[in-house]
XYZ file of C-alpha atoms in Angstrom:
675
model
C 59.463 -85.861 -20.831
C 58.689 -84.082 -24.066
C 60.708 -83.677 -27.247
C 60.118 -81.506 -30.266
C 60.479 -82.886 -33.726
C 62.481 -80.845 -36.266
C 60.399 -78.480 -38.403
C 57.245 -79.131 -36.557
C 55.649 -77.647 -33.541
C 53.699 -80.778 -32.649
C 54.855 -82.325 -29.469
C 54.365 -86.017 -28.735
C 54.491 -87.373 -25.294
C 55.822 -90.857 -24.903
C 53.264 -91.437 -22.287
C 50.473 -90.213 -24.548
C 50.902 -92.834 -27.289
C 49.614 -96.409 -27.228
C 51.956 -99.192 -28.315
C 50.559 -101.378 -31.062
C 49.649 -104.882 -29.891
C 51.822 -107.776 -30.885
C 51.378 -108.488 -34.555
C 49.359 -105.286 -35.164
C 52.145 -102.827 -36.173
C 51.558 -100.854 -39.340
C 53.118 -102.054 -42.550
C 55.773 -99.269 -42.605
C 56.919 -99.916 -39.040
C 56.892 -103.626 -39.701
C 59.170 -103.201 -42.700
C 61.518 -100.913 -40.741
C 61.447 -103.384 -37.835
C 60.644 -100.534 -35.420
C 58.185 -100.283 -32.622
C 54.906 -98.751 -33.699
C 53.232 -96.251 -31.313
C 49.656 -95.267 -32.057
C 48.977 -91.521 -31.663
C 46.238 -90.490 -29.313
C 44.735 -88.296 -32.017
C 44.255 -91.333 -34.236
C 46.259 -89.911 -37.176
C 49.392 -91.824 -38.088
C 51.868 -93.342 -35.725
C 55.199 -92.600 -34.108
C 58.217 -94.837 -34.469
C 60.882 -95.826 -31.950
C 64.415 -96.772 -32.942
C 65.887 -99.725 -31.100
C 64.082 -102.484 -29.352
C 64.421 -100.793 -25.997
C 62.534 -97.705 -27.249
C 65.204 -95.287 -26.043
C 65.490 -93.267 -29.304
C 62.538 -91.833 -31.173
C 62.802 -91.533 -34.921
C 60.001 -89.058 -35.285
C 61.170 -87.808 -38.629
C 60.539 -91.100 -40.281
C 57.194 -91.878 -38.731
C 54.031 -92.208 -40.745
C 52.771 -89.000 -39.172
C 55.901 -86.995 -40.121
C 56.255 -88.557 -43.583
C 52.604 -87.942 -44.348
C 52.192 -91.627 -45.261
C 49.098 -93.679 -44.864
C 49.370 -95.729 -41.731
C 48.049 -99.110 -42.873
C 47.696 -101.789 -40.206
C 49.270 -105.080 -41.145
C 47.122 -108.154 -41.737
C 47.157 -110.483 -38.799
C 48.377 -113.959 -39.633
C 48.303 -115.333 -36.135
C 46.023 -118.344 -35.705
C 43.401 -117.597 -33.149
C 40.967 -120.123 -31.739
C 37.463 -118.914 -31.432
C 35.403 -119.666 -28.412
C 34.237 -123.234 -28.488
C 30.756 -124.057 -27.463
C 30.614 -126.643 -24.718
C 29.234 -129.866 -26.171
C 28.581 -132.838 -23.959
C 30.185 -136.183 -24.657
C 26.801 -137.770 -25.295
C 25.966 -135.139 -27.906
C 29.268 -135.767 -29.660
C 28.610 -139.508 -29.771
C 25.095 -138.920 -31.091
C 26.484 -136.674 -33.817
C 28.978 -139.326 -34.849
C 26.286 -141.990 -34.913
C 24.113 -139.751 -37.087
C 27.062 -139.283 -39.432
C 27.511 -143.044 -39.672
C 23.816 -143.612 -40.357
C 23.820 -140.934 -43.036
C 26.930 -142.448 -44.561
C 25.437 -145.934 -44.711
C 22.197 -144.608 -46.189
C 24.100 -142.812 -48.925
C 26.187 -145.872 -49.618
C 23.129 -148.116 -49.856
C 21.380 -145.707 -52.203
C 21.354 -146.768 -55.900
C 23.908 -145.139 -58.130
C 26.450 -144.613 -55.359
C 30.007 -144.328 -56.578
C 33.408 -144.055 -55.020
C 34.261 -140.652 -56.487
C 32.227 -137.872 -54.935
C 32.902 -134.138 -55.483
C 31.420 -131.755 -52.959
C 31.899 -128.142 -51.957
C 31.909 -127.556 -48.244
C 29.347 -125.043 -47.197
C 30.369 -121.916 -45.334
C 29.536 -121.977 -41.642
C 26.803 -119.660 -40.422
C 27.742 -116.226 -39.198
C 28.866 -116.119 -35.609
C 29.600 -119.843 -35.583
C 33.070 -121.177 -34.978
C 34.269 -124.630 -35.982
C 36.780 -126.399 -33.758
C 40.217 -126.377 -35.263
C 40.634 -130.107 -34.677
C 37.851 -130.978 -37.120
C 39.582 -132.707 -40.046
C 38.576 -132.628 -43.669
C 39.734 -134.609 -46.658
C 41.183 -131.819 -48.853
C 44.558 -132.993 -50.005
C 45.548 -134.216 -46.580
C 45.580 -130.712 -44.918
C 43.331 -129.657 -42.082
C 41.309 -126.468 -42.251
C 41.179 -124.203 -39.205
C 38.597 -121.574 -38.409
C 39.443 -117.906 -38.225
C 38.319 -115.443 -35.641
C 35.492 -113.136 -36.447
C 37.751 -110.088 -36.910
C 40.005 -111.647 -39.554
C 39.548 -110.631 -43.169
C 37.490 -112.921 -45.401
C 39.287 -115.633 -47.280
C 38.822 -116.954 -50.761
C 36.345 -119.828 -51.121
C 38.150 -123.159 -50.914
C 38.471 -125.480 -53.839
C 36.064 -128.420 -54.130
C 36.962 -131.346 -51.906
C 37.421 -134.714 -53.595
C 36.378 -137.551 -51.306
C 37.580 -141.026 -52.206
C 36.780 -144.483 -50.923
C 39.440 -146.429 -49.093
C 39.062 -150.022 -50.230
C 39.256 -152.366 -47.229
C 40.028 -156.089 -47.591
C 37.087 -158.464 -47.261
C 34.779 -155.579 -46.401
C 32.232 -153.477 -48.189
C 33.624 -150.230 -49.564
C 32.481 -147.254 -47.530
C 32.514 -143.644 -48.723
C 34.267 -141.485 -46.138
C 32.609 -138.092 -45.796
C 34.381 -134.979 -44.523
C 33.955 -134.474 -40.816
C 32.729 -138.018 -40.071
C 34.278 -140.722 -37.960
C 35.175 -142.760 -41.038
C 36.829 -139.683 -42.526
C 39.101 -139.450 -39.510
C 40.088 -143.100 -39.593
C 40.541 -143.528 -43.339
C 42.233 -140.463 -44.952
C 42.050 -140.148 -48.744
C 44.666 -141.545 -51.050
C 47.103 -139.258 -52.826
C 45.984 -140.622 -56.178
C 42.307 -141.212 -56.890
C 41.277 -144.796 -57.570
C 37.913 -145.707 -58.950
C 36.277 -148.735 -57.350
C 32.695 -149.793 -57.650
C 30.877 -149.865 -54.330
C 29.129 -153.241 -53.880
C 25.499 -153.010 -52.924
C 24.486 -154.486 -49.581
C 22.302 -157.550 -49.847
C 18.898 -157.180 -48.224
C 18.674 -158.977 -44.885
C 17.011 -162.386 -44.980
C 15.206 -164.284 -42.278
C 17.813 -167.057 -42.245
C 21.284 -166.168 -43.450
C 22.535 -169.790 -43.511
C 22.747 -170.958 -47.105
C 23.676 -174.287 -48.593
C 27.164 -175.661 -47.941
C 29.431 -175.875 -50.964
C 29.440 -179.507 -52.047
C 30.164 -181.385 -55.246
C 27.015 -183.443 -54.852
C 23.520 -181.965 -54.533
C 20.513 -184.285 -54.920
C 18.218 -183.578 -57.830
C 14.567 -182.645 -57.165
C 13.368 -186.230 -57.544
C 15.958 -187.576 -55.098
C 15.286 -184.708 -52.701
C 11.557 -185.391 -52.683
C 12.172 -189.088 -52.020
C 14.617 -188.261 -49.224
C 12.102 -185.951 -47.576
C 9.517 -188.737 -47.621
C 12.028 -191.067 -45.963
C 12.827 -188.494 -43.310
C 9.182 -187.735 -42.594
C 8.079 -191.379 -42.585
C 10.931 -193.235 -40.897
C 13.102 -190.763 -38.997
C 10.699 -188.392 -37.296
C 9.009 -191.354 -35.608
C 12.170 -191.775 -33.521
C 12.961 -188.090 -32.883
C 9.936 -185.853 -33.615
C 11.729 -182.524 -33.192
C 10.017 -180.967 -36.232
C 6.529 -180.925 -37.669
C 6.513 -181.350 -41.441
C 2.921 -181.410 -42.682
C 2.215 -182.672 -46.216
C 1.908 -179.069 -47.400
C 5.630 -178.530 -46.745
C 7.223 -179.691 -49.960
C 10.898 -180.160 -50.663
C 11.144 -176.725 -52.298
C 9.284 -175.069 -49.444
C 11.538 -176.661 -46.824
C 14.627 -175.616 -48.759
C 13.318 -172.058 -48.838
C 12.441 -171.966 -45.134
C 15.432 -173.816 -43.661
C 18.148 -174.307 -46.307
C 20.795 -175.788 -44.026
C 18.280 -178.101 -42.347
C 17.264 -179.261 -45.807
C 20.877 -180.075 -46.674
C 21.400 -182.023 -43.438
C 18.224 -184.013 -44.079
C 19.474 -184.811 -47.560
C 22.747 -185.973 -45.996
C 21.300 -188.440 -43.485
C 18.847 -189.835 -46.032
C 21.383 -190.213 -48.847
C 21.559 -193.860 -49.919
C 25.010 -193.706 -51.482
C 27.693 -193.979 -48.798
C 30.298 -192.052 -50.816
C 27.985 -189.102 -51.422
C 26.899 -189.168 -47.794
C 30.495 -188.914 -46.608
C 31.128 -186.051 -49.017
C 28.048 -184.163 -47.814
C 28.833 -184.783 -44.152
C 32.296 -183.258 -44.571
C 30.736 -180.203 -46.203
C 28.277 -179.914 -43.310
C 31.011 -179.891 -40.668
C 33.025 -177.233 -42.499
C 29.912 -175.139 -43.027
C 29.035 -175.211 -39.330
C 32.534 -174.119 -38.400
C 32.352 -171.224 -40.841
C 28.881 -170.019 -39.899
C 29.007 -170.402 -36.128
C 32.667 -169.919 -35.237
C 33.822 -167.482 -37.919
C 30.648 -165.610 -38.884
C 28.984 -165.804 -35.427
C 25.572 -166.539 -36.918
C 22.708 -167.799 -34.802
C 19.281 -168.775 -36.070
C 16.742 -171.555 -35.837
C 17.925 -173.079 -39.103
C 21.337 -173.838 -37.615
C 19.809 -175.276 -34.436
C 17.453 -177.601 -36.301
C 20.313 -178.737 -38.526
C 22.442 -179.503 -35.464
C 19.604 -181.597 -34.063
C 19.649 -183.655 -37.260
C 23.403 -184.133 -36.905
C 23.101 -185.130 -33.248
C 20.105 -187.353 -33.834
C 21.654 -189.343 -36.675
C 25.332 -188.683 -36.039
C 26.329 -192.231 -37.040
C 26.098 -190.921 -40.609
C 28.756 -188.321 -39.771
C 31.093 -190.384 -37.585
C 34.071 -191.991 -39.282
C 37.472 -193.296 -38.188
C 38.523 -189.921 -36.843
C 37.978 -187.646 -33.884
C 34.463 -187.678 -32.425
C 32.175 -184.748 -33.086
C 29.293 -185.480 -30.740
C 30.531 -183.398 -27.806
C 31.425 -180.474 -30.058
C 28.083 -180.512 -31.867
C 26.163 -180.861 -28.604
C 27.999 -177.872 -27.142
C 27.262 -175.807 -30.248
C 23.589 -176.734 -30.045
C 23.439 -175.638 -26.412
C 25.144 -172.351 -27.244
C 22.543 -171.668 -29.939
C 19.762 -172.269 -27.425
C 21.387 -169.750 -25.084
C 21.938 -167.163 -27.826
C 18.405 -167.478 -29.153
C 16.967 -167.346 -25.624
C 14.827 -170.439 -26.136
C 15.347 -171.840 -22.639
C 14.091 -168.828 -20.689
C 11.789 -165.832 -20.833
C 13.409 -162.643 -22.208
C 14.348 -160.360 -19.324
C 15.839 -156.895 -18.999
C 19.638 -157.046 -19.160
C 21.734 -155.554 -16.398
C 23.144 -152.894 -18.700
C 19.644 -151.461 -19.092
C 19.775 -150.170 -15.529
C 22.607 -147.827 -16.558
C 20.707 -146.303 -19.463
C 18.136 -143.559 -19.458
C 15.517 -145.616 -21.213
C 14.798 -149.048 -19.703
C 15.010 -152.049 -21.973
C 11.635 -153.627 -21.166
C 11.150 -155.688 -24.345
C 7.698 -156.922 -25.109
C 7.735 -160.645 -24.299
C 7.403 -162.622 -27.516
C 5.595 -165.910 -27.317
C 7.645 -168.853 -28.472
C 6.553 -170.599 -31.618
C 5.828 -174.306 -31.649
C 8.950 -174.938 -33.720
C 11.048 -173.159 -31.081
C 9.425 -175.155 -28.277
C 10.108 -178.414 -30.088
C 13.682 -177.335 -30.777
C 14.576 -176.521 -27.167
C 12.924 -179.694 -25.842
C 14.633 -181.830 -28.481
C 17.955 -180.171 -27.654
C 17.566 -181.184 -24.019
C 16.541 -184.698 -25.046
C 19.472 -185.262 -27.395
C 22.142 -183.655 -25.202
C 20.924 -185.634 -22.194
C 21.065 -188.865 -24.186
C 24.581 -188.052 -25.385
C 25.585 -187.157 -21.830
C 24.237 -190.471 -20.536
C 26.045 -192.441 -23.240
C 29.403 -190.645 -23.337
C 29.721 -189.305 -19.781
C 31.780 -186.399 -21.116
C 29.459 -183.417 -21.133
C 26.432 -182.118 -19.295
C 22.991 -181.948 -20.797
C 21.168 -178.699 -21.421
C 20.030 -177.432 -18.032
C 16.324 -177.782 -17.438
C 14.587 -174.480 -16.662
C 11.079 -173.505 -15.520
C 10.480 -171.973 -18.936
C 11.109 -175.367 -20.498
C 8.423 -176.743 -18.187
C 6.099 -174.173 -19.731
C 7.173 -175.221 -23.221
C 6.477 -178.854 -22.348
C 3.013 -177.949 -21.077
C 2.184 -175.776 -24.082
C 3.315 -178.443 -26.516
C 1.184 -181.097 -24.828
C -1.893 -178.860 -24.710
C -1.554 -177.390 -28.206
C -0.347 -180.422 -30.114
C -0.270 -180.122 -33.890
C 0.457 -183.752 -34.700
C 1.020 -187.075 -32.945
C 4.742 -186.476 -32.833
C 4.215 -183.746 -30.239
C 2.826 -186.296 -27.786
C 5.747 -188.604 -28.515
C 8.292 -185.824 -27.948
C 6.645 -184.812 -24.670
C 6.696 -188.419 -23.435
C 10.332 -188.891 -24.465
C 11.349 -185.730 -22.603
C 9.512 -186.820 -19.456
C 11.261 -190.191 -19.495
C 14.629 -188.566 -20.151
C 14.136 -186.272 -17.155
C 14.156 -189.406 -15.001
C 17.408 -190.540 -16.620
C 18.880 -187.095 -15.997
C 17.949 -187.292 -12.308
C 19.611 -190.698 -12.143
C 22.780 -189.404 -13.803
C 23.106 -186.429 -11.476
C 22.456 -188.423 -8.327
C 24.893 -191.122 -9.406
C 27.592 -188.538 -10.102
C 27.116 -187.042 -6.625
C 27.150 -190.404 -4.838
C 30.519 -191.393 -3.329
C 30.424 -194.952 -4.716
C 28.301 -194.083 -7.800
C 25.467 -196.133 -6.338
C 22.308 -194.362 -5.164
C 20.358 -195.820 -2.254
C 17.639 -198.326 -2.914
C 14.804 -196.004 -1.930
C 15.930 -193.475 -4.550
C 15.940 -196.152 -7.245
C 12.493 -197.248 -6.157
C 11.190 -193.667 -6.377
C 12.526 -193.254 -9.913
C 10.965 -196.544 -10.961
C 7.631 -195.391 -9.555
C 7.843 -192.151 -11.553
C 8.563 -194.134 -14.698
C 5.573 -196.384 -14.171
C 3.371 -193.325 -13.606
C 4.470 -191.826 -16.928
C 3.809 -195.134 -18.652
C 0.317 -195.355 -17.175
C -0.554 -191.791 -18.257
C 0.455 -192.199 -21.888
C -2.093 -191.258 -24.563
C -3.917 -194.149 -26.115
C -2.016 -194.032 -29.419
C 1.336 -194.225 -27.582
C 0.556 -197.194 -25.355
C 1.581 -199.540 -28.172
C 4.275 -197.337 -29.705
C 7.378 -199.498 -30.057
C 9.736 -196.513 -30.112
C 8.515 -195.111 -26.815
C 8.110 -198.480 -25.118
C 11.685 -199.409 -26.022
C 12.856 -196.145 -24.430
C 10.909 -196.950 -21.270
C 12.394 -200.454 -21.152
C 15.893 -199.070 -21.550
C 15.251 -196.559 -18.747
C 14.186 -199.427 -16.479
C 17.452 -201.152 -17.318
C 19.449 -198.003 -16.502
C 17.646 -197.566 -13.165
C 18.114 -201.120 -11.896
C 21.520 -201.713 -13.436
C 23.400 -199.423 -11.067
C 21.931 -201.250 -8.085
C 23.671 -204.568 -8.742
C 26.815 -203.025 -10.279
C 29.467 -203.355 -7.607
C 32.466 -201.059 -7.480
C 35.715 -202.636 -8.593
C 37.614 -204.410 -5.871
C 34.507 -205.413 -3.902
C 34.454 -209.218 -3.457
C 31.361 -211.292 -4.082
C 29.507 -212.214 -0.918
C 28.363 -215.731 -0.148
C 25.123 -214.547 1.424
C 22.832 -213.380 -1.352
C 21.632 -209.780 -1.311
C 17.892 -209.891 -1.994
C 17.714 -206.297 -3.222
C 20.583 -206.905 -5.610
C 19.001 -210.135 -6.821
C 15.718 -208.309 -7.382
C 17.556 -205.631 -9.403
C 19.188 -208.312 -11.553
C 15.804 -209.876 -12.274
C 14.386 -206.450 -13.156
C 17.261 -205.844 -15.555
C 16.678 -209.180 -17.239
C 12.969 -208.408 -17.648
C 13.756 -204.957 -19.056
C 16.183 -206.494 -21.552
C 13.637 -209.026 -22.700
C 11.055 -206.272 -23.146
C 13.523 -204.094 -25.082
C 14.508 -206.819 -27.550
C 10.862 -207.814 -27.980
C 10.042 -204.254 -29.025
C 13.068 -204.059 -31.279
C 12.253 -207.215 -33.225
C 8.698 -205.997 -33.760
C 10.122 -203.156 -35.889
C 10.623 -204.115 -39.574
C 14.180 -204.020 -40.847
C 13.418 -201.386 -43.496
C 12.681 -198.930 -40.665
C 16.251 -199.269 -39.367
C 17.311 -196.391 -41.618
C 15.420 -193.993 -39.359
C 16.788 -195.155 -36.013
C 18.730 -192.497 -34.164
C 22.279 -192.663 -32.900
C 21.127 -193.067 -29.297
C 18.937 -195.997 -30.334
C 22.000 -197.839 -31.610
C 23.843 -196.894 -28.422
C 20.996 -198.407 -26.427
C 21.213 -201.541 -28.568
C 24.929 -201.910 -27.823
C 24.308 -201.284 -24.127
C 21.536 -203.890 -24.007
C 23.724 -206.471 -25.739
C 26.565 -205.944 -23.304
C 24.221 -205.934 -20.301
C 22.738 -209.244 -21.450
C 26.220 -210.638 -21.935
C 27.193 -209.636 -18.416
C 24.104 -211.238 -16.908
C 24.802 -214.379 -18.936
C 28.331 -214.803 -17.557
C 27.847 -213.266 -14.088
C 29.249 -215.374 -11.258
C 27.069 -215.063 -8.192
C 25.852 -217.672 -5.672
C 22.250 -216.597 -6.152
C 22.375 -216.271 -9.913
C 21.572 -219.108 -12.336
C 23.233 -218.435 -15.659
C 21.479 -221.356 -17.348
C 18.121 -219.826 -16.404
C 19.200 -216.555 -17.997
C 19.948 -218.286 -21.287
C 16.664 -220.169 -21.158
C 14.782 -216.898 -20.655
C 16.627 -214.838 -23.263
C 19.398 -216.371 -25.349
C 22.207 -213.949 -26.184
C 23.391 -215.978 -29.187
C 19.936 -216.065 -30.747
C 19.628 -212.318 -30.198
C 22.875 -211.739 -32.095
C 21.744 -214.002 -34.946
C 18.425 -212.185 -35.348
C 20.131 -208.797 -35.246
C 22.610 -209.927 -37.882
C 19.809 -211.089 -40.169
C 18.074 -207.724 -39.901
C 21.280 -205.835 -40.655
C 22.010 -208.048 -43.657
C 18.540 -207.399 -45.072
C 18.823 -203.622 -44.874
C 22.447 -203.704 -46.078
C 21.450 -205.729 -49.147
C 18.606 -203.339 -49.932
C 20.838 -200.299 -49.515
C 23.534 -201.764 -51.755
C 20.946 -202.585 -54.396
C 19.606 -199.018 -54.366
C 22.939 -197.179 -54.253
C 25.190 -199.486 -56.232
C 28.841 -200.244 -55.445
C 30.609 -197.687 -53.258
C 34.086 -197.147 -51.883
C 32.839 -196.471 -48.362
C 31.293 -199.424 -46.561
C 27.718 -198.991 -45.429
C 27.082 -198.864 -41.696
C 24.621 -201.758 -41.644
C 27.128 -203.965 -43.427
C 29.691 -203.112 -40.749
C 27.156 -203.884 -37.999
C 26.472 -207.282 -39.524
C 30.179 -208.176 -39.651
C 30.717 -206.933 -36.121
C 27.847 -209.033 -34.774
C 29.227 -212.086 -36.559
C 32.587 -211.727 -34.833
C 31.086 -210.920 -31.452
C 28.530 -213.721 -31.702
C 31.225 -216.313 -32.409
C 33.296 -215.189 -29.428
C 30.345 -215.058 -27.063
C 28.996 -218.404 -28.285
C 32.270 -220.153 -27.457
C 32.384 -218.602 -24.016
C 28.759 -219.397 -23.159
C 29.169 -222.983 -24.349
C 32.187 -223.285 -22.103
C 30.217 -221.957 -19.149
C 27.359 -224.374 -19.776
C 29.751 -227.341 -20.038
C 29.462 -227.876 -23.798
C 32.639 -228.347 -25.854
C 34.720 -227.641 -22.792
C 37.852 -229.813 -22.834
C 39.171 -228.846 -19.416
C 35.842 -228.451 -17.687
C 36.787 -224.939 -16.736
C 34.690 -221.914 -16.087
C 34.563 -218.335 -17.287
C 37.949 -217.434 -15.855
C 39.950 -220.431 -16.972
C 39.940 -223.598 -19.045
C 37.441 -222.261 -21.538
C 37.575 -223.228 -25.191
C 39.852 -220.918 -27.153
C 38.418 -219.036 -30.098
C 39.986 -217.637 -33.219
C 41.163 -214.033 -33.260
C 38.254 -212.190 -34.944
C 40.497 -209.662 -36.672
C 43.260 -211.855 -38.102
C 43.985 -215.441 -39.059
C 46.414 -215.939 -36.224
C 46.576 -218.193 -33.193
C 43.543 -218.883 -31.095
C 42.889 -216.631 -28.123
C 40.944 -216.957 -24.929
C 37.300 -215.821 -25.309
C 37.701 -213.499 -22.338
C 40.050 -211.365 -24.463
C 38.162 -211.691 -27.728
C 35.894 -208.764 -27.000
C 38.865 -206.623 -26.024
C 40.470 -207.326 -29.399
C 37.288 -206.105 -31.038
C 37.254 -202.847 -29.030
C 34.290 -204.116 -27.010
C 35.127 -204.434 -23.315
C 33.192 -206.689 -21.010
C 30.779 -203.910 -20.023
C 33.091 -201.817 -17.901
C 30.867 -198.858 -17.173
C 33.637 -196.510 -16.119
C 35.003 -196.645 -19.661
C 32.395 -194.176 -20.976
C 32.592 -194.408 -24.785
C 34.816 -197.443 -25.229
C 32.002 -199.971 -25.089
C 30.398 -198.273 -28.104
C 33.586 -198.249 -30.167
C 33.007 -201.644 -31.746
C 29.484 -200.759 -32.791
C 30.698 -198.003 -35.095
C 34.131 -199.470 -35.866
C 35.954 -196.353 -34.696
C 38.363 -195.419 -31.956
C 36.880 -192.810 -29.636
C 39.618 -192.914 -27.026
C 40.959 -189.394 -26.570
C 44.720 -189.130 -26.342
C 45.998 -187.681 -23.056
């Protein structure tokens, strides 16, 4: 259908025009709110009245009015075509942004306030509309290629969001940190702290009110090197390693050495508390792991009687932390490719790094100490022995750097026998291995003793360990489960085990009394545990009721009361020397406590043994009745039966299923864990 416009011969066909796309009507039609129809000739436009297009207002069209038909500016947001980017590429881009950000932050002269002008994107490149920037909290979106150019944006001010307890990071536009931490409405100027350069060992000195001066530190290092490493040679300290050099290499180890060698009991308690808090902070809170921490833990475990007070025990916790450090540092096995490496494009395949001698000593000493603690406390397992530790043992024996390496190797070999005994005993139904198994372990022990180097064949430390191992092997043979009655017919194997235990005890005390009292300061915690065990084992053999056992012969061979007197004299000597060097203290020295404890125990045991032998026995009784009463060792109260005297002093009559209780009296603490 065709219509003629007034005063004009031009005819426009409704079918010949092209409606303007949505949002593309000319400015005149847009103002008149009419539909704009493009003419086929390209000059002007026609206009339709009404939204249905039924009436044409040709007289008021741009073509009829001779007006310039100006297309309106499109304001519709259009998303350009996005290039397909893989997820891996996006992650790599974000990582590169983070690396760039950290490099800029670590550069000198970095500040929180940075002013930058975003560069224009290259021609033909579209930026995803979701990419945020930090310009006043608004996001910028890209325009399509056919939109008119826009004015250059104002400079973007990028500010640092200060995070608590963290290093200030400068958030750049378009980075991951920029998305997480938007800028503040009001600029705040904060100085960006510089990152400290990484050090080999991040463990520093614990905060403590007492730090030994250089003269005291040098003297303490001499004491540690001369008297302590001869009992637990987990570290090689040649004369070239001075006190300053050790503090520089292993600062926390240095502090722990200063703690165990401190002569003043008050300062030692103060330093030990600082050590425990420092370990909790570094390992539990900061998740640090290094050789310095492991060596320091070995000092704590080796001489833990300097850390133990009348409070909760720390041995199991410290032993578990030491084992976790061995696992984290990978000292007990060869580095292998992790399972996650199979999912990556590039295999892990790290170059195997040969362990240093210090690392070999550390992992072997960790097994030695944790196994000794496990044998004494019966509350945790030792560090599992691995084939790689066999290699470390072989390398240390073949490439020894000092005599302590031979001693450590021999101690580990002997402790492996004790560990076999512990595991077999735990798996046995009645906690008693068969006789042939005990005989095999004893044969292994004798083989190790025969193969010792020449300089160790007279070493009192090692020979006392071997004697104690003989006691542990034969002791479980004659230890009957509770409730089993004594037989009238003697058991020859059991009698032989009792004789072997008595010989091992005599050998152990002979070695102990050959050590001067001034060397007692270097004896390890497990050595004192062995001393308590030997005392209680000798007491049990001295009062044991058995048809085939002569208790008088036991006392004639090795007198328990004389042993206690000699031990007390040695403790009094070292306690007097320590008090003279340190002066009066609030805390009582450990050797002074040992001397008092032995005095009380010796009096109780002396009364009981005299009653058994028929001396001063008014009723002619035996061990279980009619014995001479003794005074309560803890109070000036009524006399008590000697059978209960040891119980009052927290020293049971060698009940082996009581784990730690038999050691409680030795350290004057209560280690019984509440249910």
